[in-house]
PDB file of C-alpha atoms and ligand atoms in Angstrom:
ATOM      1  CA  MET A 131      97.841-144.012-185.098  1.00  0.00           C
ATOM      2  CA  ASN A 132      96.429-140.680-184.288  1.00  0.00           C
ATOM      3  CA  PRO A 133      93.036-140.615-185.795  1.00  0.00           C
ATOM      4  CA  HIS A 134      92.165-138.264-189.240  1.00  0.00           C
ATOM      5  CA  VAL A 135      89.528-136.272-187.654  1.00  0.00           C
ATOM      6  CA  GLU A 136      87.317-134.018-191.304  1.00  0.00           C
ATOM      7  CA  VAL A 137      84.391-132.060-189.613  1.00  0.00           C
ATOM      8  CA  LEU A 138      81.792-131.857-193.078  1.00  0.00           C
ATOM      9  CA  ALA A 139      79.490-128.881-194.022  1.00  0.00           C
ATOM     10  CA  ASP A 140      76.602-131.130-194.001  1.00  0.00           C
ATOM     11  CA  LEU A 141      75.432-134.607-194.664  1.00  0.00           C
ATOM     12  CA  PRO A 142      75.561-135.273-198.382  1.00  0.00           C
ATOM     13  CA  THR A 143      79.737-133.947-198.370  1.00  0.00           C
ATOM     14  CA  LEU A 144      80.350-136.185-195.453  1.00  0.00           C
ATOM     15  CA  ILE A 145      78.985-139.301-197.458  1.00  0.00           C
ATOM     16  CA  ASP A 146      80.101-136.961-201.153  1.00  0.00           C
ATOM     17  CA  ARG A 147      84.094-137.840-198.871  1.00  0.00           C
ATOM     18  CA  ALA A 148      82.495-140.763-196.834  1.00  0.00           C
ATOM     19  CA  LEU A 149      82.845-142.204-200.662  1.00  0.00           C
ATOM     20  CA  ASP A 150      85.673-141.046-201.525  1.00  0.00           C
ATOM     21  CA  LEU A 151      87.906-142.880-198.527  1.00  0.00           C
ATOM     22  CA  VAL A 152      86.072-145.879-199.263  1.00  0.00           C
ATOM     23  CA  LEU A 153      86.799-146.155-202.934  1.00  0.00           C
ATOM     24  CA  GLU A 154      90.063-144.900-202.489  1.00  0.00           C
ATOM     25  CA  LYS A 155      90.879-148.183-199.597  1.00  0.00           C
ATOM     26  CA  LEU A 156      88.628-150.797-201.540  1.00  0.00           C
ATOM     27  CA  GLN A 157      90.418-150.005-205.173  1.00  0.00           C
ATOM     28  CA  SER A 158      94.333-149.558-203.673  1.00  0.00           C
ATOM     29  CA  SER A 159      93.590-153.414-201.927  1.00  0.00           C
ATOM     30  CA  ILE A 160      92.275-155.210-205.014  1.00  0.00           C
ATOM     31  CA  ALA A 161      95.560-153.446-207.298  1.00  0.00           C
ATOM     32  CA  SER A 162      97.900-155.271-204.867  1.00  0.00           C
ATOM     33  CA  ARG A 163      95.944-157.928-203.615  1.00  0.00           C
ATOM     34  CA  ASN A 164      93.374-158.647-206.013  1.00  0.00           C
ATOM     35  CA  ILE A 165      90.852-158.886-203.388  1.00  0.00           C
ATOM     36  CA  ALA A 166      88.927-156.277-201.446  1.00  0.00           C
ATOM     37  CA  THR A 167      86.771-157.055-197.346  1.00  0.00           C
ATOM     38  CA  ILE A 168      84.743-153.596-196.270  1.00  0.00           C
ATOM     39  CA  ALA A 169      81.915-154.197-193.099  1.00  0.00           C
ATOM     40  CA  LEU A 170      79.460-152.269-193.075  1.00  0.00           C
ATOM     41  CA  ALA A 171      77.706-150.564-190.272  1.00  0.00           C
ATOM     42  CA  GLY A 172      74.011-150.807-189.643  1.00  0.00           C
ATOM     43  CA  GLY A 173      72.288-148.198-189.061  1.00  0.00           C
ATOM     44  CA  SER A 174      70.099-144.751-191.087  1.00  0.00           C
ATOM     45  CA  THR A 175      73.493-142.904-191.566  1.00  0.00           C
ATOM     46  CA  PRO A 176      75.795-145.358-194.096  1.00  0.00           C
ATOM     47  CA  LYS A 177      72.271-145.843-196.630  1.00  0.00           C
ATOM     48  CA  PRO A 178      73.107-142.732-198.584  1.00  0.00           C
ATOM     49  CA  LEU A 179      76.638-143.628-198.510  1.00  0.00           C
ATOM     50  CA  TYR A 180      75.490-147.918-199.744  1.00  0.00           C
ATOM     51  CA  GLU A 181      73.154-145.554-202.599  1.00  0.00           C
ATOM     52  CA  LYS A 182      76.290-144.576-204.451  1.00  0.00           C
ATOM     53  CA  LEU A 183      78.419-146.910-203.674  1.00  0.00           C
ATOM     54  CA  ALA A 184      75.312-149.096-206.188  1.00  0.00           C
ATOM     55  CA  GLN A 185      76.810-146.960-208.768  1.00  0.00           C
ATOM     56  CA  GLN A 186      80.042-147.413-208.873  1.00  0.00           C
ATOM     57  CA  ASN A 187      82.030-149.049-211.514  1.00  0.00           C
ATOM     58  CA  LEU A 188      84.013-151.638-209.282  1.00  0.00           C
ATOM     59  CA  PRO A 189      85.598-155.657-210.143  1.00  0.00           C
ATOM     60  CA  TRP A 190      82.901-156.732-208.586  1.00  0.00           C
ATOM     61  CA  ASP A 191      84.632-160.312-207.861  1.00  0.00           C
ATOM     62  CA  LYS A 192      87.343-158.554-205.926  1.00  0.00           C
ATOM     63  CA  LEU A 193      84.512-157.111-203.085  1.00  0.00           C
ATOM     64  CA  HIS A 194      83.077-159.738-200.733  1.00  0.00           C
ATOM     65  CA  ILE A 195      80.820-157.542-198.363  1.00  0.00           C
ATOM     66  CA  PHE A 196      80.391-157.988-194.482  1.00  0.00           C
ATOM     67  CA  TRP A 197      78.646-156.792-191.413  1.00  0.00           C
ATOM     68  CA  GLY A 198      80.229-155.167-188.571  1.00  0.00           C
ATOM     69  CA  ASP A 199      77.110-156.181-186.300  1.00  0.00           C
ATOM     70  CA  GLU A 200      73.390-156.768-187.213  1.00  0.00           C
ATOM     71  CA  ARG A 201      70.143-157.190-186.195  1.00  0.00           C
ATOM     72  CA  TYR A 202      68.370-160.547-184.355  1.00  0.00           C
ATOM     73  CA  VAL A 203      65.726-160.186-187.136  1.00  0.00           C
ATOM     74  CA  PRO A 204      65.399-162.461-190.408  1.00  0.00           C
ATOM     75  CA  ALA A 205      66.504-161.168-193.189  1.00  0.00           C
ATOM     76  CA  ASP A 206      63.538-159.677-194.725  1.00  0.00           C
ATOM     77  CA  HIS A 207      62.867-157.544-191.589  1.00  0.00           C
ATOM     78  CA  PRO A 208      63.214-153.904-191.597  1.00  0.00           C
ATOM     79  CA  ASP A 209      65.419-153.237-189.495  1.00  0.00           C
ATOM     80  CA  SER A 210      67.824-155.271-190.462  1.00  0.00           C
ATOM     81  CA  ASN A 211      70.811-154.154-191.515  1.00  0.00           C
ATOM     82  CA  GLN A 212      71.867-156.234-194.433  1.00  0.00           C
ATOM     83  CA  ARG A 213      67.861-156.012-196.244  1.00  0.00           C
ATOM     84  CA  MET A 214      68.922-151.955-196.182  1.00  0.00           C
ATOM     85  CA  ALA A 215      72.369-153.018-197.731  1.00  0.00           C
ATOM     86  CA  ARG A 216      70.502-155.520-199.967  1.00  0.00           C
ATOM     87  CA  LEU A 217      68.154-152.601-200.909  1.00  0.00           C
ATOM     88  CA  ALA A 218      70.290-149.950-201.246  1.00  0.00           C
ATOM     89  CA  TRP A 219      73.499-151.386-202.583  1.00  0.00           C
ATOM     90  CA  LEU A 220      74.127-155.342-203.615  1.00  0.00           C
ATOM     91  CA  ASP A 221      70.162-155.960-204.850  1.00  0.00           C
ATOM     92  CA  ARG A 222      71.578-153.102-207.434  1.00  0.00           C
ATOM     93  CA  VAL A 223      75.034-153.962-208.521  1.00  0.00           C
ATOM     94  CA  PRO A 224      76.581-157.621-210.109  1.00  0.00           C
ATOM     95  CA  ILE A 225      78.706-158.656-207.402  1.00  0.00           C
ATOM     96  CA  PRO A 226      79.102-162.689-206.849  1.00  0.00           C
ATOM     97  CA  PRO A 227      75.996-163.921-204.556  1.00  0.00           C
ATOM     98  CA  GLU A 228      78.738-166.305-202.854  1.00  0.00           C
ATOM     99  CA  ASN A 229      80.773-162.387-202.071  1.00  0.00           C
ATOM    100  CA  ILE A 230      77.890-161.660-199.818  1.00  0.00           C
ATOM    101  CA  HIS A 231      78.898-162.987-196.307  1.00  0.00           C
ATOM    102  CA  PRO A 232      76.204-162.210-194.104  1.00  0.00           C
ATOM    103  CA  MET A 233      76.250-162.625-190.462  1.00  0.00           C
ATOM    104  CA  PRO A 234      73.690-165.513-189.291  1.00  0.00           C
ATOM    105  CA  THR A 235      70.129-165.091-187.782  1.00  0.00           C
ATOM    106  CA  ASP A 236      68.088-167.260-187.903  1.00  0.00           C
ATOM    107  CA  ASP A 237      69.497-170.084-185.044  1.00  0.00           C
ATOM    108  CA  GLY A 238      67.591-169.358-182.778  1.00  0.00           C
ATOM    109  CA  ASP A 239      70.137-168.941-180.926  1.00  0.00           C
ATOM    110  CA  PRO A 240      72.379-165.589-181.301  1.00  0.00           C
ATOM    111  CA  ALA A 241      75.091-167.251-179.557  1.00  0.00           C
ATOM    112  CA  ILE A 242      75.185-170.864-182.416  1.00  0.00           C
ATOM    113  CA  SER A 243      74.238-167.713-184.940  1.00  0.00           C
ATOM    114  CA  ALA A 244      77.528-165.364-183.586  1.00  0.00           C
ATOM    115  CA  GLN A 245      79.602-169.087-183.297  1.00  0.00           C
ATOM    116  CA  LYS A 246      79.018-169.962-187.312  1.00  0.00           C
ATOM    117  CA  HIS A 247      79.969-166.889-188.565  1.00  0.00           C
ATOM    118  CA  GLU A 248      83.463-166.948-186.423  1.00  0.00           C
ATOM    119  CA  ALA A 249      84.205-170.009-188.283  1.00  0.00           C
ATOM    120  CA  GLU A 250      83.004-168.962-192.041  1.00  0.00           C
ATOM    121  CA  LEU A 251      85.728-165.913-190.492  1.00  0.00           C
ATOM    122  CA  GLN A 252      88.359-167.915-190.242  1.00  0.00           C
ATOM    123  CA  SER A 253      87.459-169.790-193.138  1.00  0.00           C
ATOM    124  CA  PHE A 254      87.946-166.905-195.475  1.00  0.00           C
ATOM    125  CA  PHE A 255      90.172-165.734-193.981  1.00  0.00           C
ATOM    126  CA  LYS A 256      92.466-169.001-193.744  1.00  0.00           C
ATOM    127  CA  SER A 257      93.161-167.237-189.969  1.00  0.00           C
ATOM    128  CA  GLU A 258      96.295-168.878-187.613  1.00  0.00           C
ATOM    129  CA  PRO A 259      94.800-169.970-184.029  1.00  0.00           C
ATOM    130  CA  GLY A 260      94.933-166.812-182.112  1.00  0.00           C
ATOM    131  CA  GLU A 261      95.381-164.584-184.837  1.00  0.00           C
ATOM    132  CA  PHE A 262      92.469-161.772-185.799  1.00  0.00           C
ATOM    133  CA  PRO A 263      91.967-161.142-189.610  1.00  0.00           C
ATOM    134  CA  ALA A 264      92.936-157.380-191.252  1.00  0.00           C
ATOM    135  CA  PHE A 265      89.225-156.381-192.449  1.00  0.00           C
ATOM    136  CA  ASP A 266      90.864-153.257-195.576  1.00  0.00           C
ATOM    137  CA  VAL A 267      87.527-151.704-194.350  1.00  0.00           C
ATOM    138  CA  ILE A 268      85.095-151.415-191.672  1.00  0.00           C
ATOM    139  CA  LEU A 269      82.324-148.704-191.669  1.00  0.00           C
ATOM    140  CA  LEU A 270      81.312-147.717-187.684  1.00  0.00           C
ATOM    141  CA  GLY A 271      78.572-145.460-186.975  1.00  0.00           C
ATOM    142  CA  ILE A 272      78.414-143.701-183.181  1.00  0.00           C
ATOM    143  CA  GLY A 273      74.944-143.789-180.544  1.00  0.00           C
ATOM    144  CA  ASP A 274      73.829-141.086-178.504  1.00  0.00           C
ATOM    145  CA  ASP A 275      75.016-143.505-176.192  1.00  0.00           C
ATOM    146  CA  ALA A 276      78.831-143.620-177.660  1.00  0.00           C
ATOM    147  CA  HIS A 277      78.089-147.401-179.166  1.00  0.00           C
ATOM    148  CA  THR A 278      79.464-148.638-182.027  1.00  0.00           C
ATOM    149  CA  ALA A 279      78.738-151.816-184.516  1.00  0.00           C
ATOM    150  CA  SER A 280      76.655-154.003-181.422  1.00  0.00           C
ATOM    151  CA  LEU A 281      79.151-152.749-178.263  1.00  0.00           C
ATOM    152  CA  PHE A 282      76.768-151.395-176.504  1.00  0.00           C
ATOM    153  CA  PRO A 283      77.768-149.349-172.744  1.00  0.00           C
ATOM    154  CA  HIS A 284      78.395-152.025-169.803  1.00  0.00           C
ATOM    155  CA  THR A 285      77.514-155.168-171.670  1.00  0.00           C
ATOM    156  CA  GLU A 286      79.523-158.060-171.733  1.00  0.00           C
ATOM    157  CA  ALA A 287      80.416-157.738-175.423  1.00  0.00           C
ATOM    158  CA  LEU A 288      82.483-155.176-174.849  1.00  0.00           C
ATOM    159  CA  GLN A 289      84.880-157.808-172.994  1.00  0.00           C
ATOM    160  CA  VAL A 290      85.543-160.337-175.581  1.00  0.00           C
ATOM    161  CA  CYS A 291      88.510-160.253-176.590  1.00  0.00           C
ATOM    162  CA  ASP A 292      89.624-164.232-177.440  1.00  0.00           C
ATOM    163  CA  ARG A 293      86.481-163.752-180.776  1.00  0.00           C
ATOM    164  CA  PHE A 294      86.292-162.441-184.744  1.00  0.00           C
ATOM    165  CA  ILE A 295      81.900-162.576-183.141  1.00  0.00           C
ATOM    166  CA  THR A 296      80.166-162.395-180.170  1.00  0.00           C
ATOM    167  CA  VAL A 297      76.530-161.379-178.567  1.00  0.00           C
ATOM    168  CA  GLY A 298      75.186-158.137-177.968  1.00  0.00           C
ATOM    169  CA  ASP A 299      72.479-156.628-176.165  1.00  0.00           C
ATOM    170  CA  LYS A 300      70.366-153.631-176.743  1.00  0.00           C
ATOM    171  CA  ASP A 301      68.309-152.891-174.281  1.00  0.00           C
ATOM    172  CA  GLY A 302      67.514-156.677-174.377  1.00  0.00           C
ATOM    173  CA  ASN A 303      67.392-157.483-176.828  1.00  0.00           C
ATOM    174  CA  PRO A 304      70.182-159.815-179.006  1.00  0.00           C
ATOM    175  CA  ARG A 305      72.763-158.718-181.504  1.00  0.00           C
ATOM    176  CA  ILE A 306      75.449-160.390-182.927  1.00  0.00           C
ATOM    177  CA  THR A 307      78.429-158.354-183.924  1.00  0.00           C
ATOM    178  CA  PHE A 308      82.850-158.012-184.916  1.00  0.00           C
ATOM    179  CA  THR A 309      84.636-157.404-181.079  1.00  0.00           C
ATOM    180  CA  VAL A 310      86.523-154.937-179.914  1.00  0.00           C
ATOM    181  CA  PRO A 311      90.111-156.501-181.262  1.00  0.00           C
ATOM    182  CA  LEU A 312      88.225-157.932-184.475  1.00  0.00           C
ATOM    183  CA  ILE A 313      87.717-154.055-185.238  1.00  0.00           C
ATOM    184  CA  ASN A 314      91.545-152.720-183.958  1.00  0.00           C
ATOM    185  CA  THR A 315      92.702-155.291-186.927  1.00  0.00           C
ATOM    186  CA  ALA A 316      91.476-152.890-189.689  1.00  0.00           C
ATOM    187  CA  HIS A 317      93.270-151.772-192.211  1.00  0.00           C
ATOM    188  CA  ALA A 318      91.079-148.657-191.501  1.00  0.00           C
ATOM    189  CA  VAL A 319      88.292-147.626-189.514  1.00  0.00           C
ATOM    190  CA  ILE A 320      85.801-145.642-191.060  1.00  0.00           C
ATOM    191  CA  PHE A 321      83.589-143.971-188.119  1.00  0.00           C
ATOM    192  CA  LEU A 322      80.753-142.028-189.778  1.00  0.00           C
ATOM    193  CA  VAL A 323      78.515-139.760-187.772  1.00  0.00           C
ATOM    194  CA  ALA A 324      76.065-137.232-188.276  1.00  0.00           C
ATOM    195  CA  GLY A 325      73.009-135.110-186.199  1.00  0.00           C
ATOM    196  CA  ALA A 326      73.127-133.148-182.910  1.00  0.00           C
ATOM    197  CA  ASN A 327      72.164-136.290-181.258  1.00  0.00           C
ATOM    198  CA  LYS A 328      76.037-137.339-180.870  1.00  0.00           C
ATOM    199  CA  TYR A 329      77.606-134.295-179.124  1.00  0.00           C
ATOM    200  CA  HIS A 330      77.443-135.794-175.738  1.00  0.00           C
ATOM    201  CA  ALA A 331      79.642-139.070-177.629  1.00  0.00           C
ATOM    202  CA  LEU A 332      81.411-136.622-178.869  1.00  0.00           C
ATOM    203  CA  THR A 333      82.918-135.007-176.174  1.00  0.00           C
ATOM    204  CA  GLN A 334      83.531-137.836-174.301  1.00  0.00           C
ATOM    205  CA  ILE A 335      85.214-140.960-176.771  1.00  0.00           C
ATOM    206  CA  PHE A 336      87.497-137.508-177.695  1.00  0.00           C
ATOM    207  CA  ALA A 337      88.003-136.514-173.625  1.00  0.00           C
ATOM    208  CA  ASP A 338      91.500-137.675-172.993  1.00  0.00           C
ATOM    209  CA  GLU A 339      89.878-139.703-169.412  1.00  0.00           C
ATOM    210  CA  ALA A 340      86.229-141.053-169.588  1.00  0.00           C
ATOM    211  CA  ASP A 341      85.147-144.270-168.740  1.00  0.00           C
ATOM    212  CA  THR A 342      85.370-146.681-172.184  1.00  0.00           C
ATOM    213  CA  GLU A 343      82.599-149.464-170.139  1.00  0.00           C
ATOM    214  CA  THR A 344      79.762-145.969-170.423  1.00  0.00           C
ATOM    215  CA  TYR A 345      81.640-144.583-174.655  1.00  0.00           C
ATOM    216  CA  PRO A 346      82.371-147.858-176.305  1.00  0.00           C
ATOM    217  CA  ALA A 347      83.413-146.685-179.197  1.00  0.00           C
ATOM    218  CA  ARG A 348      87.118-145.038-176.725  1.00  0.00           C
ATOM    219  CA  LEU A 349      87.636-148.695-177.774  1.00  0.00           C
ATOM    220  CA  ILE A 350      88.690-148.565-181.140  1.00  0.00           C
ATOM    221  CA  ASN A 351      92.268-147.558-181.574  1.00  0.00           C
ATOM    222  CA  PRO A 352      92.494-149.974-184.810  1.00  0.00           C
ATOM    223  CA  GLN A 353      95.587-151.121-186.150  1.00  0.00           C
ATOM    224  CA  GLY A 354      95.904-149.204-189.141  1.00  0.00           C
ATOM    225  CA  GLU A 355      94.312-145.534-190.353  1.00  0.00           C
ATOM    226  CA  LEU A 356      91.330-144.561-187.699  1.00  0.00           C
ATOM    227  CA  TRP A 357      88.681-142.248-189.944  1.00  0.00           C
ATOM    228  CA  TRP A 358      86.323-139.920-187.894  1.00  0.00           C
ATOM    229  CA  LEU A 359      83.869-138.264-190.398  1.00  0.00           C
ATOM    230  CA  LEU A 360      81.660-135.231-188.613  1.00  0.00           C
ATOM    231  CA  GLU A 361      78.034-133.522-190.348  1.00  0.00           C
ATOM    232  CA  ARG A 362      79.187-130.551-188.804  1.00  0.00           C
ATOM    233  CA  SER A 363      75.161-130.868-186.536  1.00  0.00           C
ATOM    234  CA  THR A 364      77.171-132.773-184.589  1.00  0.00           C
ATOM    235  CA  ASN A 365      78.874-128.811-183.614  1.00  0.00           C
ATOM    236  CA  PHE A 366      81.710-131.349-182.432  1.00  0.00           C
ATOM    237  CA  ALA A 367      85.127-129.447-183.014  1.00  0.00           C
ATOM    238  CA  LYS A 368      88.651-130.982-182.155  1.00  0.00           C
TER     239      LYS A 368
HETATM  240  C1  6PG B 652      73.522-150.819-186.035  1.00  0.00           C
HETATM  241  C2  6PG B 652      74.800-149.866-186.411  1.00  0.00           C
HETATM  242  C3  6PG B 652      74.796-149.412-185.033  1.00  0.00           C
HETATM  243  C4  6PG B 652      75.010-147.946-185.903  1.00  0.00           C
HETATM  244  C5  6PG B 652      74.509-146.577-184.796  1.00  0.00           C
HETATM  245  C6  6PG B 652      74.850-144.781-185.349  1.00  0.00           C
HETATM  246  O1  6PG B 652      73.456-151.762-186.348  1.00  0.00           O
HETATM  247  O2  6PG B 652      71.978-149.814-185.707  1.00  0.00           O
HETATM  248  O3  6PG B 652      75.189-150.869-186.583  1.00  0.00           O
HETATM  249  O4  6PG B 652      75.910-149.330-184.442  1.00  0.00           O
HETATM  250  O5  6PG B 652      75.952-147.484-186.417  1.00  0.00           O
HETATM  251  O6  6PG B 652      73.607-146.764-184.067  1.00  0.00           O
HETATM  252  O7  6PG B 652      73.105-145.157-185.951  1.00  0.00           O
HETATM  253  P1  6PG B 652      72.272-143.887-187.234  1.00  0.00           P
HETATM  254  O8  6PG B 652      73.543-144.343-188.425  1.00  0.00           O
HETATM  255  O9  6PG B 652      71.315-144.716-187.079  1.00  0.00           O
HETATM  256  O10 6PG B 652      72.268-143.356-186.209  1.00  0.00           O
END
């Protein structure tokens, strides 16, 4: 499907647009299936979105929260994506604790943690063998190297196509990450991109030809909707 690309004047405007989109998708899923699933992005860009989601009046018992990737650090570590989302959002709303499904990072071995989370998702979605579950919303960012989630350039994680969850590698630091096929099964993928440092990555992601190993975000082409919300500071006009 052709991506929806929107350039927003500044970060607050981008966040407001993202909030509208996310609420629309989640409320539609809840209305039709009485449940909604969202996988959160880490990093800094989405934090104000999570803070605005904390101010919403959603049927929290019908919403299930996952993460698209996680640094392999304790849940209370300053670098933890789980910690960021809990402080910005989840600790501020009455969402049932069992509706929050963090990636485990306390097994002492990222491969074991990845396998555990795979099993949790298979159980939650009641997946048939070989079937990938379709998240209602997956939020993503990109690095200035065009990584997304923890799918970094020239890493083995980019090739994993038979699992939901794998181990990512950022300069030797282990990550837990959704795989490309899991992301590409989503009903809606929404990229949030801000900052002039993302300009080059965007030019390569949207180029007619470029190497996907070098620019991993090029691998994201979901069955459902693909949204790119770009802050004007990226200077990218497709
Ligand atoms: C992470 C993220 C990562 C992030 C990008 C952009 O764990 O860091 O999942 O993929 O989305 O690095 O990060 P910023 O929003 O901080 O630029």
